[in-house]
PDB file of C-alpha atoms in Angstrom:
ATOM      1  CA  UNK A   1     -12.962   4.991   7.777  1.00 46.00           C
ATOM      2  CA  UNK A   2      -9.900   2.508   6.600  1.00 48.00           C
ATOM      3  CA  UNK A   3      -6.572   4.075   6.995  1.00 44.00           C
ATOM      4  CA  UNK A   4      -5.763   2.298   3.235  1.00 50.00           C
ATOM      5  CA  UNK A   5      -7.411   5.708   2.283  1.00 44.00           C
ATOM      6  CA  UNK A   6      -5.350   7.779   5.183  1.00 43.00           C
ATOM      7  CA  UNK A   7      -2.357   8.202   6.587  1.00 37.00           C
ATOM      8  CA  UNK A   8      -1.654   7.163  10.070  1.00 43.00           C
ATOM      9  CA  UNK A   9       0.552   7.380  13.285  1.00 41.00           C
ATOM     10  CA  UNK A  10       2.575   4.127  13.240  1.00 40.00           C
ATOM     11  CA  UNK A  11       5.837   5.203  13.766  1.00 37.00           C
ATOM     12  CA  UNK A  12       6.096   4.439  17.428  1.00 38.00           C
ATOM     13  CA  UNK A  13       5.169   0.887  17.062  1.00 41.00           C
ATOM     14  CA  UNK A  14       7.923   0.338  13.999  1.00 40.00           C
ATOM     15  CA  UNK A  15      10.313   1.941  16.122  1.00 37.00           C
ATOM     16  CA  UNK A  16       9.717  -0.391  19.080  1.00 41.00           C
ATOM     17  CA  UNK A  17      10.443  -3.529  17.312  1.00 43.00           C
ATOM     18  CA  UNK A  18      13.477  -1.723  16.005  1.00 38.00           C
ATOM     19  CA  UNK A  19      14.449  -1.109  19.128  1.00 35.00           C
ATOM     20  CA  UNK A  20      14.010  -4.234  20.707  1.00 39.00           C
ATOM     21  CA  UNK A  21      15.760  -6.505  18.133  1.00 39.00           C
ATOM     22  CA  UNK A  22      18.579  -3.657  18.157  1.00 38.00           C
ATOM     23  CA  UNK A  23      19.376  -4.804  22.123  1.00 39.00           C
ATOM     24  CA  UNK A  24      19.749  -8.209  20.450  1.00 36.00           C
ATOM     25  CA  UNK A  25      21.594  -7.312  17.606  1.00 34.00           C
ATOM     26  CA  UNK A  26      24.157  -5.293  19.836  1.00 37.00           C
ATOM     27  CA  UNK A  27      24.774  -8.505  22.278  1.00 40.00           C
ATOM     28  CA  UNK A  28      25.709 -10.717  18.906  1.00 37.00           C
ATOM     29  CA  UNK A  29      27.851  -7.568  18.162  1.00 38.00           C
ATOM     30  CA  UNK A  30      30.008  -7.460  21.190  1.00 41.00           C
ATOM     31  CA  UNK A  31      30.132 -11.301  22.145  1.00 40.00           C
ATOM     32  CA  UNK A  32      31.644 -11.526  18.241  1.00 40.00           C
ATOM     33  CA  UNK A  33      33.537  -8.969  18.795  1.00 41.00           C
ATOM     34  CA  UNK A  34      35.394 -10.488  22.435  1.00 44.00           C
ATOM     35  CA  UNK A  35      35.952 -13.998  20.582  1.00 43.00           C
ATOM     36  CA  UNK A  36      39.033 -14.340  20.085  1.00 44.00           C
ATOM     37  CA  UNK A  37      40.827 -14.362  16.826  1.00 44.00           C
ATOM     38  CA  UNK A  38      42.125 -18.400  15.159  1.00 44.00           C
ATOM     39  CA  UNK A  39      45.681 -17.155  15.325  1.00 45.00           C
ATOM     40  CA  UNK A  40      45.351 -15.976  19.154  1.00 44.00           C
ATOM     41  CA  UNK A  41      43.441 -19.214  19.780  1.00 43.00           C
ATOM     42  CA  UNK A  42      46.535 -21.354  18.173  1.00 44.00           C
ATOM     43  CA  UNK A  43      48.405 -19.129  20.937  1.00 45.00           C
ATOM     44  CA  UNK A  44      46.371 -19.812  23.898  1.00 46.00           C
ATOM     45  CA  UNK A  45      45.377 -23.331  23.465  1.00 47.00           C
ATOM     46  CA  UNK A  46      48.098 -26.408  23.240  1.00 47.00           C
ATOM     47  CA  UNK A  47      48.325 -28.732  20.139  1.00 46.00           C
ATOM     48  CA  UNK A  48      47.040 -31.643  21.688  1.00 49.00           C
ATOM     49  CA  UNK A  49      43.667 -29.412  22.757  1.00 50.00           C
ATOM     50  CA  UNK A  50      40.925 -29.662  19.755  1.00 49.00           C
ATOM     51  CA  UNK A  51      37.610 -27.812  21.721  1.00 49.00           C
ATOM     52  CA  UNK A  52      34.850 -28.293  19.328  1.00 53.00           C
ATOM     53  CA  UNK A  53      34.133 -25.678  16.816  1.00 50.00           C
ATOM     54  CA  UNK A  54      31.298 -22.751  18.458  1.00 46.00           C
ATOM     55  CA  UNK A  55      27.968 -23.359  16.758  1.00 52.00           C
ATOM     56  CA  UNK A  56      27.007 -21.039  13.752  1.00 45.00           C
ATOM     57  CA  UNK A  57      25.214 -17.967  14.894  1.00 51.00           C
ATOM     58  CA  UNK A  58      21.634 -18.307  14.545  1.00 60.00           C
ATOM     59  CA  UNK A  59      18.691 -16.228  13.395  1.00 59.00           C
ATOM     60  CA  UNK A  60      17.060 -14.509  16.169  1.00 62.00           C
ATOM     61  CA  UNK A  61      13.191 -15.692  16.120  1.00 70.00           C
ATOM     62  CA  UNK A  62      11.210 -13.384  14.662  1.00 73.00           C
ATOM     63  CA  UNK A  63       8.916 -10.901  16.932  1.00 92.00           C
ATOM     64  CA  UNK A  64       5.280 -11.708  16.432  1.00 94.00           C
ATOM     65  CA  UNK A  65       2.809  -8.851  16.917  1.00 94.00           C
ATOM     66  CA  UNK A  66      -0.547  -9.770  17.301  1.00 95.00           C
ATOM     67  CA  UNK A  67      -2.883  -7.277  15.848  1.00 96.00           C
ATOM     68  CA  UNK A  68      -6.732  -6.617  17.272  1.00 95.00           C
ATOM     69  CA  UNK A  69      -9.367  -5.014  14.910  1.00 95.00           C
ATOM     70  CA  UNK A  70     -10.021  -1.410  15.688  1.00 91.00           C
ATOM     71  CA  UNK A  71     -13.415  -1.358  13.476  1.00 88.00           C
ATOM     72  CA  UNK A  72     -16.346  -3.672  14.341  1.00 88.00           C
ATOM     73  CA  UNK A  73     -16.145  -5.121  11.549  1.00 92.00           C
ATOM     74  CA  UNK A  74     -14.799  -5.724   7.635  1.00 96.00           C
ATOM     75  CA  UNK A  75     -16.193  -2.827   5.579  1.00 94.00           C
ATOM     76  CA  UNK A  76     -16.626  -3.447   1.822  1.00 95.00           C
ATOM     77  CA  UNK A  77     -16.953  -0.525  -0.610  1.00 93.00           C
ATOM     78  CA  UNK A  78     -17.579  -0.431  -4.485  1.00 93.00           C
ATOM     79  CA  UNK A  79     -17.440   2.109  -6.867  1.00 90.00           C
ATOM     80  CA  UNK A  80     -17.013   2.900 -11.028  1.00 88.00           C
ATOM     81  CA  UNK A  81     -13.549   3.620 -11.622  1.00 86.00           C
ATOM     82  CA  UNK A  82     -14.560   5.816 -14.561  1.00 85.00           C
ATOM     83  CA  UNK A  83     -10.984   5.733 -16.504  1.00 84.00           C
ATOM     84  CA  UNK A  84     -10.670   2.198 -16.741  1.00 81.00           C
ATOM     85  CA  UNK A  85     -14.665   1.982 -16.872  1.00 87.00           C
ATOM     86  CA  UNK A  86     -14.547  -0.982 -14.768  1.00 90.00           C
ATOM     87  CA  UNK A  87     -16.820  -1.636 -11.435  1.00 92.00           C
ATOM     88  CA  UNK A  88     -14.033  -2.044  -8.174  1.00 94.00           C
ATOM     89  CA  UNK A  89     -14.849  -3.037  -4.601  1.00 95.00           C
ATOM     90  CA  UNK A  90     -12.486  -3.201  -1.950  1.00 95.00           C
ATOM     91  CA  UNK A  91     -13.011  -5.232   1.627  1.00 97.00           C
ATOM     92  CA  UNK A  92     -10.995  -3.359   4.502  1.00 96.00           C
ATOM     93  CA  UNK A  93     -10.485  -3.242   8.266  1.00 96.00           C
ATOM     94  CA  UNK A  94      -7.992  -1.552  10.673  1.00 95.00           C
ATOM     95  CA  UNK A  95      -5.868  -3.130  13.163  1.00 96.00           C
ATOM     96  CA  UNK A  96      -4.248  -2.129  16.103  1.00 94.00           C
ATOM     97  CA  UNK A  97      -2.232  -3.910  19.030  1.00 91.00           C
ATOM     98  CA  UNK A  98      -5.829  -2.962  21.123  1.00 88.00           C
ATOM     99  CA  UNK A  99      -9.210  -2.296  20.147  1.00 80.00           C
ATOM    100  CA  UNK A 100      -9.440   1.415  21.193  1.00 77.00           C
ATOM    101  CA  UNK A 101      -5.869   2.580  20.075  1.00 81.00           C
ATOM    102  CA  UNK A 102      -5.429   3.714  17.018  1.00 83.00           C
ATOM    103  CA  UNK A 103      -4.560   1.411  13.798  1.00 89.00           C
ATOM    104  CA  UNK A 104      -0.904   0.543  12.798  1.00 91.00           C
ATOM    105  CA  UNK A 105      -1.873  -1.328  10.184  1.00 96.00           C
ATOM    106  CA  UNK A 106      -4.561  -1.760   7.488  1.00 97.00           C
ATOM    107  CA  UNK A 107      -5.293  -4.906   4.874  1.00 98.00           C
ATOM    108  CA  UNK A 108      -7.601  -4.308   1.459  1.00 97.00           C
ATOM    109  CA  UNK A 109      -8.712  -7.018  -0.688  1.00 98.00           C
ATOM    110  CA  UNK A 110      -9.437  -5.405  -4.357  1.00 97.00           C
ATOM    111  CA  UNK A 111     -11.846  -7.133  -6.243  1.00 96.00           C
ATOM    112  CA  UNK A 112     -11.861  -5.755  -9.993  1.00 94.00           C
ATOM    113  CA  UNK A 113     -14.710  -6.659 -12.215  1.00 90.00           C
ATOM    114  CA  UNK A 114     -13.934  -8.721 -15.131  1.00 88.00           C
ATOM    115  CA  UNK A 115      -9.858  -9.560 -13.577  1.00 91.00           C
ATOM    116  CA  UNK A 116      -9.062 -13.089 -12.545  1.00 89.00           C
ATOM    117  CA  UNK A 117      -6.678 -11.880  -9.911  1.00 92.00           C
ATOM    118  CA  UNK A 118      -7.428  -9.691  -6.721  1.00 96.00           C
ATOM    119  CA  UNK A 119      -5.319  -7.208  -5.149  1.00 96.00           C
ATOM    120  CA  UNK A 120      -4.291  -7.701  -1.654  1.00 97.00           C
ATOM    121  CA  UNK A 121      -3.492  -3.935  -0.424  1.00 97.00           C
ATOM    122  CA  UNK A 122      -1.328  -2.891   2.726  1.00 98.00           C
ATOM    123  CA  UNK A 123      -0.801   0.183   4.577  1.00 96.00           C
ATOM    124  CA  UNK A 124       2.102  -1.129   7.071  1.00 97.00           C
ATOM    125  CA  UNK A 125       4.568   1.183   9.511  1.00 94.00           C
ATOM    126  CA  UNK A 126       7.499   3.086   8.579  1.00 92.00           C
ATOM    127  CA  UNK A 127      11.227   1.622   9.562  1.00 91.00           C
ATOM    128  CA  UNK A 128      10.806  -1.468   8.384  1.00 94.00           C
ATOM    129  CA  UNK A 129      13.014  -2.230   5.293  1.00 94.00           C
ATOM    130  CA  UNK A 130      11.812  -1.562   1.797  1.00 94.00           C
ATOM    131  CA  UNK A 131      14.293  -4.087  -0.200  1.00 90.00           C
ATOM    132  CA  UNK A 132      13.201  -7.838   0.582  1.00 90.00           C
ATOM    133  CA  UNK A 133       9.500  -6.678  -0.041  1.00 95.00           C
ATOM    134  CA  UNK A 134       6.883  -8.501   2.182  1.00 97.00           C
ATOM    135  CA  UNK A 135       5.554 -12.193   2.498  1.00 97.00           C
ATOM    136  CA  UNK A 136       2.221 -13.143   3.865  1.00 97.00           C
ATOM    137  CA  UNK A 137       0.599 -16.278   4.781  1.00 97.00           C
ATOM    138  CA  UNK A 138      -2.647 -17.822   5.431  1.00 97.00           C
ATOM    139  CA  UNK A 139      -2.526 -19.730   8.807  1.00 97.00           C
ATOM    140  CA  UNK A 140       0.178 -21.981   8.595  1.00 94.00           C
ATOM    141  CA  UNK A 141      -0.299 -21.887   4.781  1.00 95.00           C
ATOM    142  CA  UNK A 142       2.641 -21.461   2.083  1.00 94.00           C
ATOM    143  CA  UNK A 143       4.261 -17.658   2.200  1.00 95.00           C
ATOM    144  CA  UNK A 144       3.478 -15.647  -0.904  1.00 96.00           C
ATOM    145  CA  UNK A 145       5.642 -12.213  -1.706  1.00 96.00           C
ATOM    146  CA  UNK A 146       4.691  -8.669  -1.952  1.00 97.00           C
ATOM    147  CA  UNK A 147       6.435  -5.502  -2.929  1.00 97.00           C
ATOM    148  CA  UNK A 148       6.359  -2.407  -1.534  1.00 97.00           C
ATOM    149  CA  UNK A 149       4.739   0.808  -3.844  1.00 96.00           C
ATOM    150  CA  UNK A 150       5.373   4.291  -2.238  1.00 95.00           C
ATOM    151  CA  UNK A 151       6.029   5.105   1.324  1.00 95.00           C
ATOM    152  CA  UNK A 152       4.714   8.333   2.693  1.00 93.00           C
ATOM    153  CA  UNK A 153       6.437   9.827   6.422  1.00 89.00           C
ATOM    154  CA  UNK A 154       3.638   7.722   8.692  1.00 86.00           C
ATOM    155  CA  UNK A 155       3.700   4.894   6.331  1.00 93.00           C
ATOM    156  CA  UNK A 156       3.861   2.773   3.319  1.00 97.00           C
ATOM    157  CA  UNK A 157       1.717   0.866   0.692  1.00 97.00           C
ATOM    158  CA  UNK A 158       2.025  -2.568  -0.063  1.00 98.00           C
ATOM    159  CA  UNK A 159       0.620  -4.784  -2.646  1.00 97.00           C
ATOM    160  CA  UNK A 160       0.763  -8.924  -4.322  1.00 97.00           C
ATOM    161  CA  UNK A 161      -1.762 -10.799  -6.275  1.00 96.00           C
ATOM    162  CA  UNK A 162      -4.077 -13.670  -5.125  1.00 95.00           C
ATOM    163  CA  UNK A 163      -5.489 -15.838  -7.600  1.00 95.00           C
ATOM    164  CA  UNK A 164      -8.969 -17.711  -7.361  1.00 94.00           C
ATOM    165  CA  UNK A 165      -7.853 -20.444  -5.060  1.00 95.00           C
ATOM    166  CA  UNK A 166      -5.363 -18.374  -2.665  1.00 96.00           C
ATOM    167  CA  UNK A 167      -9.043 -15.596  -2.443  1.00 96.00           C
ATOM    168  CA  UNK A 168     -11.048 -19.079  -1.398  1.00 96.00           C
ATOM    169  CA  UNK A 169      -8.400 -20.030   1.601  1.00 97.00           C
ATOM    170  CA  UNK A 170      -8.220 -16.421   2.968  1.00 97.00           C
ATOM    171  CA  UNK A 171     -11.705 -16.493   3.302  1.00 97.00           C
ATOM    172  CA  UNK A 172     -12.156 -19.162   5.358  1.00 97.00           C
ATOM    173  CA  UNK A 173      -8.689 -18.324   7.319  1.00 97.00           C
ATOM    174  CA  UNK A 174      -8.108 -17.443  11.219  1.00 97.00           C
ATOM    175  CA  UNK A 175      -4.808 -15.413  10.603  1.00 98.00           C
ATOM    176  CA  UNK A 176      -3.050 -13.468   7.484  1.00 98.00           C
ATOM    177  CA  UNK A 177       0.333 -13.737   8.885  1.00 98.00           C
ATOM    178  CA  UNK A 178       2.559 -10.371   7.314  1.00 98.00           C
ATOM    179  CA  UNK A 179       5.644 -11.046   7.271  1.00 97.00           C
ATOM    180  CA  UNK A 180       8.324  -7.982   6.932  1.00 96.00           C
ATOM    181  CA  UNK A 181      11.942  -7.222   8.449  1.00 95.00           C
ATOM    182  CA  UNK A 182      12.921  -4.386  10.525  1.00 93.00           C
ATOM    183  CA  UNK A 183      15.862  -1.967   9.787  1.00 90.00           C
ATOM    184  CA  UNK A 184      18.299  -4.863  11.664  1.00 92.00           C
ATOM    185  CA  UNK A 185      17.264  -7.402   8.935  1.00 92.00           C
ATOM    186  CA  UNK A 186      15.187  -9.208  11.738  1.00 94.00           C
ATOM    187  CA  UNK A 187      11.602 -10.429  11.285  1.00 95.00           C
ATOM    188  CA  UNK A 188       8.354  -9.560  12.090  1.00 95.00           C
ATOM    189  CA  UNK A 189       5.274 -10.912  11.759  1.00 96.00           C
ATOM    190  CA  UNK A 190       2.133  -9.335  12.006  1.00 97.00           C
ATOM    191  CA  UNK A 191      -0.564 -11.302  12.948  1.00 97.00           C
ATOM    192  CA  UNK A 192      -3.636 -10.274  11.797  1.00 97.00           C
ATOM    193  CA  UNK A 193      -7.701 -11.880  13.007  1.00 97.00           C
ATOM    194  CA  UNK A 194      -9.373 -13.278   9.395  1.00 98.00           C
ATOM    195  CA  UNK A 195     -12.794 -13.024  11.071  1.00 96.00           C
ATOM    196  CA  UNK A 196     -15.443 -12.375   9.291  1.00 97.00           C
ATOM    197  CA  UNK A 197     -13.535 -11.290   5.947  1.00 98.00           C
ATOM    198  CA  UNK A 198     -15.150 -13.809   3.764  1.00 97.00           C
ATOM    199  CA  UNK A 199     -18.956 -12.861   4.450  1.00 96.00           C
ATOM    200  CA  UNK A 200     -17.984  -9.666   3.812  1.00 96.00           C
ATOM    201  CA  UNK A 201     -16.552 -10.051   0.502  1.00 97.00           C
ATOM    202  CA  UNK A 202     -18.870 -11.928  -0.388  1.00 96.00           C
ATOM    203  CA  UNK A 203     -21.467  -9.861   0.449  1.00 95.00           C
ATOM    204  CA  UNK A 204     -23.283  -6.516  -0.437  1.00 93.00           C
ATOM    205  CA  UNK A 205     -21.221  -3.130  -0.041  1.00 93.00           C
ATOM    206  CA  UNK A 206     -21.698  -0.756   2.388  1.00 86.00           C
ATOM    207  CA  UNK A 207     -24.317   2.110   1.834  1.00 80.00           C
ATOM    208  CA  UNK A 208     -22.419   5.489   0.841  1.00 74.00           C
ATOM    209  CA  UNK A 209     -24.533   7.092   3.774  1.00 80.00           C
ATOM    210  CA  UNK A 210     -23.802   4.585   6.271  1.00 77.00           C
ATOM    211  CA  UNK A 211     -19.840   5.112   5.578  1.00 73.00           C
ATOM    212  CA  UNK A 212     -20.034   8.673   5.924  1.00 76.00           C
ATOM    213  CA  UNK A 213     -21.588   7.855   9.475  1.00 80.00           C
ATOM    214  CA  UNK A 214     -18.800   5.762  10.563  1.00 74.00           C
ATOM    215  CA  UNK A 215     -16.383   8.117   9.352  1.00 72.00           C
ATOM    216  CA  UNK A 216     -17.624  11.127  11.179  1.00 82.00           C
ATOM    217  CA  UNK A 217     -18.380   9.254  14.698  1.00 79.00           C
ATOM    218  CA  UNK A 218     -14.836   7.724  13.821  1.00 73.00           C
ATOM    219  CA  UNK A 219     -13.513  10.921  13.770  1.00 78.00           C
ATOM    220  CA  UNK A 220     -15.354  12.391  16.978  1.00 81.00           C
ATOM    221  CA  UNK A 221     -13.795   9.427  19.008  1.00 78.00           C
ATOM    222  CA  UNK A 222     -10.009  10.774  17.904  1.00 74.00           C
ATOM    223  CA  UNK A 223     -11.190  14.383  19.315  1.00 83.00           C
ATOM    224  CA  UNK A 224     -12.545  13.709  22.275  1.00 85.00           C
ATOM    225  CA  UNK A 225      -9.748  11.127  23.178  1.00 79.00           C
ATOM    226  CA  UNK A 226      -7.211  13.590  22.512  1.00 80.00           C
ATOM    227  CA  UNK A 227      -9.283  16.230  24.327  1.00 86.00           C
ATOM    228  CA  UNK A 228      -9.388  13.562  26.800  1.00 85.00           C
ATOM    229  CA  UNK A 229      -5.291  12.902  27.072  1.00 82.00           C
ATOM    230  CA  UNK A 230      -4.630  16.822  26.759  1.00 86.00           C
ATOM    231  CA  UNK A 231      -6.152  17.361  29.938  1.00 85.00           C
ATOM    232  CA  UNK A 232      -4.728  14.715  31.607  1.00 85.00           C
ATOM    233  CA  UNK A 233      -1.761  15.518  30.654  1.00 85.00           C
ATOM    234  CA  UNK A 234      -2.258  19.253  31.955  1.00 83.00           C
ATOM    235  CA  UNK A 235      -3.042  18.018  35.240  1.00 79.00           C
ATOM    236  CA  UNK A 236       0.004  16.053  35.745  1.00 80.00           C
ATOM    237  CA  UNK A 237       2.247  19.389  35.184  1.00 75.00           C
ATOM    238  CA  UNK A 238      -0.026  21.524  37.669  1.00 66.00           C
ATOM    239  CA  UNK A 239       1.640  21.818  41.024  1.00 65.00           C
ATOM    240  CA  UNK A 240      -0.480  20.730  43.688  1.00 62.00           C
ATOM    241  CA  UNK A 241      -2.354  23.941  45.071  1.00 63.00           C
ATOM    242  CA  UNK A 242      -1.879  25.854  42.036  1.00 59.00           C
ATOM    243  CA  UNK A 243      -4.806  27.576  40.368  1.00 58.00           C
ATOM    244  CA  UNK A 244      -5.708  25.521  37.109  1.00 56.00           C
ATOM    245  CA  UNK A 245      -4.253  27.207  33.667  1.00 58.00           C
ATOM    246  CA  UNK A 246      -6.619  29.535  32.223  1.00 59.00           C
ATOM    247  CA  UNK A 247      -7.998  28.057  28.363  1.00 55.00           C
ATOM    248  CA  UNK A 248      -6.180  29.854  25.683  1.00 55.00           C
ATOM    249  CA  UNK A 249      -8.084  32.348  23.327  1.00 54.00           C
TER     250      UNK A 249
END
């Protein structure tokens, strides 16, 4: 089951890179702030001293997250969208930074009958910032720009355009780069595998029975890997010797 039709658990992830580029950000803050002043220099310098001007602060390079798929493959799923009586299909997959965690971060190509253009859908983290939108890129490719729709409290949809020849090059692409900044106006870039999109797209949807499969044994795998963590947890907070904690009822 794509998270582009669920919410996820993201958060942790968002706040990392927050985090991280914060440490930065607070270094630039304090070595600004113990430069001194031009009339202090004039003060502590002579005349005949010119030191060469300090070199203009520089953008931090942007944090690159490299994304793994968390579903064995690209799903693609059509339907009748009966107020616009027009057939849509949608190709999605789930990433995560590791195969068996859970997603951060989903992609969904739209594919509306009878439109020239195709929807490229995102379901990305929460604390990044909303304003500049998003860019994206196709391997090394030219960025395009995306905007941000409606954010929800474990995250938030994003959407641009492709036209006929942008839909060709993502399909035979390695990496969608997604580009975003975090709430210190640093960038991140999520890298995201292009494997195996195209013959998807391009080929027939997925049965309505075999989703509902994948869905449920999806769902089972949460369940027992948070049955899994609960106990481990428990054990970790019983004293050695003590008699294990009776189930609740």
């Amino acid at each position: 089951m794509s998270i582009i039709s669920r919410r996820f658990g993201a958060a942790a992830l968002a706040m990392g890179l927050v985090l991280a580029s914060g440490e930065s950000f607070a270094q630039a803050q304090q070595q600004q702030q113990q430069q001194p002043r031009p009339a202090q220099q004039q003060q502590q310098r002579p005349a005949q001293q010119q030191p060469a001007q300090p070199p203009a602060a520089q953008q931090p390079p942007a944090n690159r997250v490299e994304l793994r798929a968390t579903q064995p493959e690209w799903t693609k799923v059509c339907g009748k969208d009966e107020a616009a009586n027009k057939e849509i299909c949608y190709t999605t997959r789930d990433f995560g930074q590791a195969a068996d965690q859970p997603p951060v971060l989903a992609v969904a190509v739209y594919d509306v009958k009878g439109d020239a253009q195709r929807i490229v859908r995102l379901l990305l983290p929460v604390g990044l910032l909303l304003r500049p939108g998003f860019r994206f890129s196709i391997d090394k490719g030219a960025a395009l720009e995306g905007a941000y729709e409606i954010c929800f409290p474990n995250g938030c949809f994003a959407e641009s355009r492709l036209d006929a020849k942008a839909l060709e090059v993502m399909k035979r692409g390695s990496v969608l780069n997604i580009i975003v900044k975090n709430q210190v106006n640093n960038e991140v870039i999520f890298a995201v595998p292009l494997d195996g999109f195209g013959k998807s797209f391009d080929g027939a949807a997925i049965d309505p029975k075999v989703l509902e499969a994948q869905q449920k044994a999806l769902q089972d795998d949460l369940q027992r890997r948070a049955e899994e963590e609960r106990k481990r947890l428990e054990g970790q907070l019983t004293p050695p010797g003590a008699a294990p904690r009776a189930p609740a009822r």
